[in-house]
mmCIF file of C-alpha atoms in Angstrom:
data_model
loop_
_atom_site.group_PDB
_atom_site.id
_atom_site.type_symbol
_atom_site.label_atom_id
_atom_site.label_comp_id
_atom_site.label_asym_id
_atom_site.label_seq_id
_atom_site.Cartn_x
_atom_site.Cartn_y
_atom_site.Cartn_z
ATOM 1 C CA UNK X 777 -9.021 145.454 58.023
ATOM 2 C CA UNK X 778 -11.593 142.685 57.429
ATOM 3 C CA UNK X 779 -10.337 139.116 57.617
ATOM 4 C CA UNK X 780 -11.315 138.295 54.025
ATOM 5 C CA UNK X 781 -9.581 141.271 52.419
ATOM 6 C CA UNK X 782 -7.091 140.583 49.622
ATOM 7 C CA UNK X 783 -3.890 140.839 51.714
ATOM 8 C CA UNK X 784 -5.236 138.245 54.157
ATOM 9 C CA UNK X 785 -6.244 135.664 51.539
ATOM 10 C CA UNK X 786 -4.055 132.775 50.411
ATOM 11 C CA UNK X 787 -2.709 134.626 47.369
ATOM 12 C CA UNK X 788 -3.326 138.193 48.542
ATOM 13 C CA UNK X 789 0.316 138.945 49.218
ATOM 14 C CA UNK X 790 1.238 137.740 45.742
ATOM 15 C CA UNK X 791 -1.335 140.092 44.199
ATOM 16 C CA UNK X 792 0.078 143.009 46.173
ATOM 17 C CA UNK X 793 3.608 142.198 45.010
ATOM 18 C CA UNK X 794 2.409 141.709 41.423
ATOM 19 C CA UNK X 795 0.675 145.096 41.339
ATOM 20 C CA UNK X 796 3.709 146.810 42.802
ATOM 21 C CA UNK X 797 5.877 145.199 40.120
ATOM 22 C CA UNK X 798 3.457 146.343 37.404
ATOM 23 C CA UNK X 799 3.540 149.940 38.653
ATOM 24 C CA UNK X 800 7.326 149.840 38.984
ATOM 25 C CA UNK X 801 7.716 148.367 35.483
ATOM 26 C CA UNK X 802 5.372 150.977 33.985
ATOM 27 C CA UNK X 803 7.312 153.810 35.619
ATOM 28 C CA UNK X 804 10.652 152.340 34.516
ATOM 29 C CA UNK X 805 9.441 151.903 30.935
ATOM 30 C CA UNK X 806 8.191 155.503 30.810
ATOM 31 C CA UNK X 807 11.477 156.875 32.116
ATOM 32 C CA UNK X 808 13.457 154.674 29.694
ATOM 33 C CA UNK X 809 11.342 155.834 26.745
ATOM 34 C CA UNK X 810 11.741 159.486 27.736
ATOM 35 C CA UNK X 811 15.514 159.112 27.996
ATOM 36 C CA UNK X 812 15.686 157.192 24.700
ATOM 37 C CA UNK X 813 13.670 159.897 22.922
ATOM 38 C CA UNK X 814 15.891 162.648 24.303
ATOM 39 C CA UNK X 815 19.027 160.684 23.365
ATOM 40 C CA UNK X 816 17.908 160.002 19.787
ATOM 41 C CA UNK X 817 16.735 163.603 19.367
ATOM 42 C CA UNK X 818 20.140 164.849 20.509
ATOM 43 C CA UNK X 819 22.062 162.490 18.185
ATOM 44 C CA UNK X 820 19.858 163.117 15.142
ATOM 45 C CA UNK X 821 19.451 166.850 15.731
ATOM 46 C CA UNK X 822 15.664 166.573 15.993
ATOM 47 C CA UNK X 823 13.150 168.409 18.099
ATOM 48 C CA UNK X 824 12.291 166.000 20.949
ATOM 49 C CA UNK X 825 8.585 166.850 20.630
ATOM 50 C CA UNK X 826 8.436 164.883 17.377
ATOM 51 C CA UNK X 827 8.515 161.694 19.467
ATOM 52 C CA UNK X 828 5.499 162.721 21.516
ATOM 53 C CA UNK X 829 3.185 164.079 18.841
ATOM 54 C CA UNK X 830 0.577 161.947 17.175
ATOM 55 C CA UNK X 831 1.983 160.631 13.860
ATOM 56 C CA UNK X 832 -0.905 161.956 11.773
ATOM 57 C CA UNK X 833 -0.586 165.402 13.385
ATOM 58 C CA UNK X 834 3.188 165.451 12.915
ATOM 59 C CA UNK X 835 2.847 164.419 9.259
ATOM 60 C CA UNK X 836 0.013 166.874 8.639
ATOM 61 C CA UNK X 837 -2.342 164.213 7.270
ATOM 62 C CA UNK X 838 -5.950 163.396 8.148
ATOM 63 C CA UNK X 839 -6.824 161.993 11.564
ATOM 64 C CA UNK X 840 -8.015 158.784 9.910
ATOM 65 C CA UNK X 841 -4.553 157.953 8.542
ATOM 66 C CA UNK X 842 -3.410 154.680 10.094
ATOM 67 C CA UNK X 843 -6.479 154.398 12.312
ATOM 68 C CA UNK X 844 -7.133 150.707 11.600
ATOM 69 C CA UNK X 845 -3.445 149.859 11.992
ATOM 70 C CA UNK X 846 -3.268 151.646 15.347
ATOM 71 C CA UNK X 847 -6.446 149.958 16.545
ATOM 72 C CA UNK X 848 -5.093 146.545 15.565
ATOM 73 C CA UNK X 849 -1.773 147.171 17.303
ATOM 74 C CA UNK X 850 -3.614 148.367 20.411
ATOM 75 C CA UNK X 851 -5.618 145.148 20.491
ATOM 76 C CA UNK X 852 -2.451 143.066 20.049
ATOM 77 C CA UNK X 853 -0.720 144.930 22.866
ATOM 78 C CA UNK X 854 -3.711 144.843 25.216
ATOM 79 C CA UNK X 855 -4.406 141.158 24.729
ATOM 80 C CA UNK X 856 -0.708 140.312 24.948
ATOM 81 C CA UNK X 857 -0.262 142.252 28.181
ATOM 82 C CA UNK X 858 -3.366 140.686 29.748
ATOM 83 C CA UNK X 859 -2.285 137.179 28.743
ATOM 84 C CA UNK X 860 1.275 137.744 29.925
ATOM 85 C CA UNK X 861 0.057 139.090 33.272
ATOM 86 C CA UNK X 862 -2.389 136.192 33.716
ATOM 87 C CA UNK X 863 0.328 133.698 32.821
ATOM 88 C CA UNK X 864 2.721 135.186 35.354
ATOM 89 C CA UNK X 865 0.095 135.204 38.097
ATOM 90 C CA UNK X 866 -1.051 131.645 37.455
ATOM 91 C CA UNK X 867 2.473 130.408 36.680
ATOM 92 C CA UNK X 868 1.337 128.964 33.362
ATOM 93 C CA UNK X 869 4.297 128.895 31.015
ATOM 94 C CA UNK X 870 2.173 128.634 27.869
ATOM 95 C CA UNK X 871 0.184 131.775 28.705
ATOM 96 C CA UNK X 872 3.324 133.640 29.711
ATOM 97 C CA UNK X 873 5.123 132.698 26.488
ATOM 98 C CA UNK X 874 2.199 133.474 24.192
ATOM 99 C CA UNK X 875 1.367 136.684 26.053
ATOM 100 C CA UNK X 876 4.950 137.878 25.741
ATOM 101 C CA UNK X 877 5.096 136.932 22.068
ATOM 102 C CA UNK X 878 1.785 138.686 21.346
ATOM 103 C CA UNK X 879 2.926 141.785 23.220
ATOM 104 C CA UNK X 880 6.187 141.817 21.256
ATOM 105 C CA UNK X 881 4.349 141.426 17.937
ATOM 106 C CA UNK X 882 1.985 144.264 18.855
ATOM 107 C CA UNK X 883 4.831 146.594 19.766
ATOM 108 C CA UNK X 884 6.634 145.637 16.559
ATOM 109 C CA UNK X 885 3.498 146.427 14.571
ATOM 110 C CA UNK X 886 2.879 149.760 16.289
ATOM 111 C CA UNK X 887 6.465 151.009 16.301
ATOM 112 C CA UNK X 888 7.435 149.615 12.864
ATOM 113 C CA UNK X 889 10.425 147.922 14.448
ATOM 114 C CA UNK X 890 11.157 145.276 11.826
ATOM 115 C CA UNK X 891 10.182 147.536 8.905
ATOM 116 C CA UNK X 892 12.046 150.727 9.759
ATOM 117 C CA UNK X 893 13.981 150.627 13.042
ATOM 118 C CA UNK X 894 16.070 147.447 12.715
ATOM 119 C CA UNK X 895 17.248 148.182 9.146
ATOM 120 C CA UNK X 896 18.686 151.481 10.429
ATOM 121 C CA UNK X 897 21.016 149.506 12.721
ATOM 122 C CA UNK X 898 21.861 147.015 9.973
ATOM 123 C CA UNK X 899 19.479 144.164 10.807
ATOM 124 C CA UNK X 900 17.553 143.008 7.720
ATOM 125 C CA UNK X 901 13.773 142.682 7.943
ATOM 126 C CA UNK X 902 13.990 138.913 7.433
ATOM 127 C CA UNK X 903 15.825 138.366 10.763
ATOM 128 C CA UNK X 904 12.910 139.244 13.081
ATOM 129 C CA UNK X 905 10.537 137.391 10.747
ATOM 130 C CA UNK X 906 12.614 134.232 11.149
ATOM 131 C CA UNK X 907 12.716 134.792 14.922
ATOM 132 C CA UNK X 908 8.916 135.182 15.070
ATOM 133 C CA UNK X 909 8.436 132.069 12.929
ATOM 134 C CA UNK X 910 10.860 130.178 15.170
ATOM 135 C CA UNK X 911 8.974 131.255 18.290
ATOM 136 C CA UNK X 912 5.681 130.176 16.725
ATOM 137 C CA UNK X 913 7.069 126.792 15.697
ATOM 138 C CA UNK X 914 8.631 126.334 19.126
ATOM 139 C CA UNK X 915 5.250 126.957 20.759
ATOM 140 C CA UNK X 916 3.488 124.699 18.269
ATOM 141 C CA UNK X 917 5.782 121.707 18.820
ATOM 142 C CA UNK X 918 6.336 122.247 22.543
ATOM 143 C CA UNK X 919 2.635 122.475 23.279
ATOM 144 C CA UNK X 920 1.204 120.355 20.455
ATOM 145 C CA UNK X 921 -0.970 118.283 22.795
ATOM 146 C CA UNK X 922 -2.671 121.456 23.991
ATOM 147 C CA UNK X 923 -2.682 122.878 20.486
ATOM 148 C CA UNK X 924 -4.958 120.174 19.154
ATOM 149 C CA UNK X 925 -7.437 120.215 22.041
ATOM 150 C CA UNK X 926 -9.475 122.940 20.350
ATOM 151 C CA UNK X 927 -7.127 125.830 21.075
ATOM 152 C CA UNK X 928 -5.863 125.762 17.500
ATOM 153 C CA UNK X 929 -9.177 127.242 16.342
ATOM 154 C CA UNK X 930 -8.561 130.362 18.421
ATOM 155 C CA UNK X 931 -4.915 130.578 17.370
ATOM 156 C CA UNK X 932 -5.884 130.284 13.704
ATOM 157 C CA UNK X 933 -8.579 132.928 14.156
ATOM 158 C CA UNK X 934 -5.964 135.264 15.655
#
Protein backbone atom coordinates (compact mmCIF):
# COMPACT_ATOMS: atom_id res chain seq x y z
CA UNK A 1 0.00 0.00 0.00
CA UNK A 2 1.46 3.43 -0.88
CA UNK A 3 2.66 5.56 2.00
CA UNK A 4 0.25 8.42 1.25
CA UNK A 5 -2.90 6.29 1.11
CA UNK A 6 -5.81 7.28 3.35
CA UNK A 7 -5.17 4.76 6.17
CA UNK A 8 -1.59 6.01 6.52
CA UNK A 9 -2.45 9.72 6.71
CA UNK A 10 -2.94 11.65 9.94
CA UNK A 11 -6.73 11.28 9.91
CA UNK A 12 -6.98 8.19 7.70
CA UNK A 13 -7.90 5.84 10.52
CA UNK A 14 -10.67 8.19 11.61
CA UNK A 15 -12.11 8.19 8.07
CA UNK A 16 -12.07 4.40 8.01
CA UNK A 17 -13.88 4.23 11.35
CA UNK A 18 -16.35 6.92 10.25
CA UNK A 19 -17.24 5.05 7.05
CA UNK A 20 -17.68 1.80 8.94
CA UNK A 21 -20.01 3.56 11.37
CA UNK A 22 -22.01 5.03 8.47
CA UNK A 23 -22.44 1.61 6.86
CA UNK A 24 -23.34 0.03 10.20
CA UNK A 25 -25.86 2.81 10.96
CA UNK A 26 -27.44 2.50 7.50
CA UNK A 27 -27.83 -1.27 7.90
CA UNK A 28 -29.26 -0.88 11.41
CA UNK A 29 -31.74 1.76 10.27
CA UNK A 30 -32.91 -0.43 7.38
CA UNK A 31 -33.42 -3.44 9.64
CA UNK A 32 -35.24 -1.28 12.23
CA UNK A 33 -37.54 0.17 9.57
CA UNK A 34 -38.31 -3.29 8.18
CA UNK A 35 -39.16 -4.61 11.64
CA UNK A 36 -41.25 -1.51 12.45
CA UNK A 37 -43.21 -1.88 9.20
CA UNK A 38 -43.88 -5.56 9.86
CA UNK A 39 -44.89 -4.80 13.46
CA UNK A 40 -47.31 -2.01 12.52
CA UNK A 41 -48.75 -4.09 9.67
CA UNK A 42 -49.39 -6.95 12.09
CA UNK A 43 -51.04 -4.71 14.71
CA UNK A 44 -53.17 -2.77 12.23
CA UNK A 45 -54.06 -5.76 10.07
CA UNK A 46 -52.50 -4.20 6.97
CA UNK A 47 -50.63 -5.71 4.07
CA UNK A 48 -46.94 -4.99 4.79
CA UNK A 49 -46.35 -4.03 1.14
CA UNK A 50 -48.28 -0.80 1.71
CA UNK A 51 -45.22 0.53 3.56
CA UNK A 52 -42.91 -0.12 0.63
CA UNK A 53 -45.00 1.12 -2.28
CA UNK A 54 -44.70 4.62 -3.61
CA UNK A 55 -47.45 6.78 -2.03
CA UNK A 56 -48.84 7.96 -5.37
CA UNK A 57 -48.97 4.38 -6.68
CA UNK A 58 -50.61 3.11 -3.49
CA UNK A 59 -53.20 5.91 -3.59
CA UNK A 60 -53.81 5.46 -7.32
CA UNK A 61 -53.13 9.11 -8.14
CA UNK A 62 -50.88 10.70 -10.76
CA UNK A 63 -47.11 10.36 -10.50
CA UNK A 64 -46.83 14.12 -10.07
CA UNK A 65 -48.78 14.11 -6.80
CA UNK A 66 -46.49 15.37 -4.04
CA UNK A 67 -43.49 15.64 -6.34
CA UNK A 68 -42.38 19.08 -5.12
CA UNK A 69 -42.90 18.09 -1.49
CA UNK A 70 -40.82 14.93 -1.93
CA UNK A 71 -38.08 16.85 -3.72
CA UNK A 72 -37.96 19.43 -0.93
CA UNK A 73 -37.81 16.76 1.77
CA UNK A 74 -35.05 14.97 -0.14
CA UNK A 75 -33.02 18.17 -0.25
CA UNK A 76 -33.57 18.75 3.48
CA UNK A 77 -32.49 15.21 4.29
CA UNK A 78 -29.48 15.23 1.97
CA UNK A 79 -28.17 18.57 3.17
CA UNK A 80 -28.84 17.66 6.80
CA UNK A 81 -27.01 14.34 6.50
CA UNK A 82 -24.03 15.95 4.75
CA UNK A 83 -23.81 18.72 7.34
CA UNK A 84 -24.18 16.29 10.23
CA UNK A 85 -21.48 14.02 8.80
CA UNK A 86 -19.13 16.96 8.19
CA UNK A 87 -19.76 18.27 11.70
CA UNK A 88 -18.98 14.89 13.24
CA UNK A 89 -15.79 14.50 11.21
CA UNK A 90 -14.52 17.99 11.95
CA UNK A 91 -15.82 17.96 15.53
CA UNK A 92 -17.69 21.21 14.98
CA UNK A 93 -20.63 21.31 17.36
CA UNK A 94 -22.52 23.96 15.38
CA UNK A 95 -22.44 21.91 12.17
CA UNK A 96 -23.36 18.74 14.03
CA UNK A 97 -26.31 20.41 15.76
CA UNK A 98 -27.64 22.14 12.65
CA UNK A 99 -27.09 19.05 10.50
CA UNK A 100 -29.00 16.90 12.96
CA UNK A 101 -31.80 19.45 13.23
CA UNK A 102 -32.06 19.78 9.44
CA UNK A 103 -32.09 16.00 9.04
CA UNK A 104 -34.84 15.71 11.65
CA UNK A 105 -36.91 18.43 9.97
CA UNK A 106 -36.52 16.72 6.60
CA UNK A 107 -37.62 13.36 7.96
CA UNK A 108 -40.55 15.03 9.71
CA UNK A 109 -41.55 16.67 6.44
CA UNK A 110 -41.24 13.49 4.39
CA UNK A 111 -42.90 11.12 6.86
CA UNK A 112 -45.58 13.57 8.08
CA UNK A 113 -44.51 12.89 11.65
CA UNK A 114 -45.91 15.97 13.37
CA UNK A 115 -49.01 16.12 11.14
CA UNK A 116 -50.18 12.52 11.22
CA UNK A 117 -47.97 10.15 13.23
CA UNK A 118 -47.63 11.93 16.59
CA UNK A 119 -51.36 12.74 16.92
CA UNK A 120 -52.08 9.00 16.63
CA UNK A 121 -50.07 8.42 19.82
CA UNK A 122 -51.67 11.41 21.55
CA UNK A 123 -49.03 14.09 21.00
CA UNK A 124 -50.57 17.31 19.65
CA UNK A 125 -49.02 18.92 16.57
CA UNK A 126 -47.99 21.98 18.60
CA UNK A 127 -45.52 19.97 20.75
CA UNK A 128 -42.95 19.25 18.01
CA UNK A 129 -43.42 22.79 16.68
CA UNK A 130 -42.46 24.18 20.09
CA UNK A 131 -39.50 21.78 20.23
CA UNK A 132 -38.30 22.89 16.77
CA UNK A 133 -38.70 26.56 17.73
CA UNK A 134 -36.81 25.90 20.96
CA UNK A 135 -33.97 24.21 19.08
CA UNK A 136 -33.80 27.13 16.64
CA UNK A 137 -33.75 29.70 19.44
CA UNK A 138 -31.14 27.68 21.32
CA UNK A 139 -28.90 27.69 18.24
CA UNK A 140 -29.54 31.38 17.63
CA UNK A 141 -28.59 32.48 21.15
CA UNK A 142 -25.81 29.94 21.69
CA UNK A 143 -24.08 30.84 18.45
CA UNK A 144 -25.16 34.47 18.03
CA UNK A 145 -21.61 35.70 17.40
CA UNK A 146 -21.33 33.32 14.45
CA UNK A 147 -24.90 34.04 13.42
CA UNK A 148 -24.19 37.68 12.69
CA UNK A 149 -20.94 37.14 10.79
CA UNK A 150 -22.83 36.72 7.53
CA UNK A 151 -24.15 33.22 8.17
CA UNK A 152 -27.59 34.62 8.97
CA UNK A 153 -28.11 35.37 5.28
CA UNK A 154 -27.80 31.68 4.43
CA UNK A 155 -29.97 30.63 7.37
CA UNK A 156 -32.67 33.12 6.36
CA UNK A 157 -32.48 31.92 2.75
CA UNK A 158 -33.00 28.34 3.97
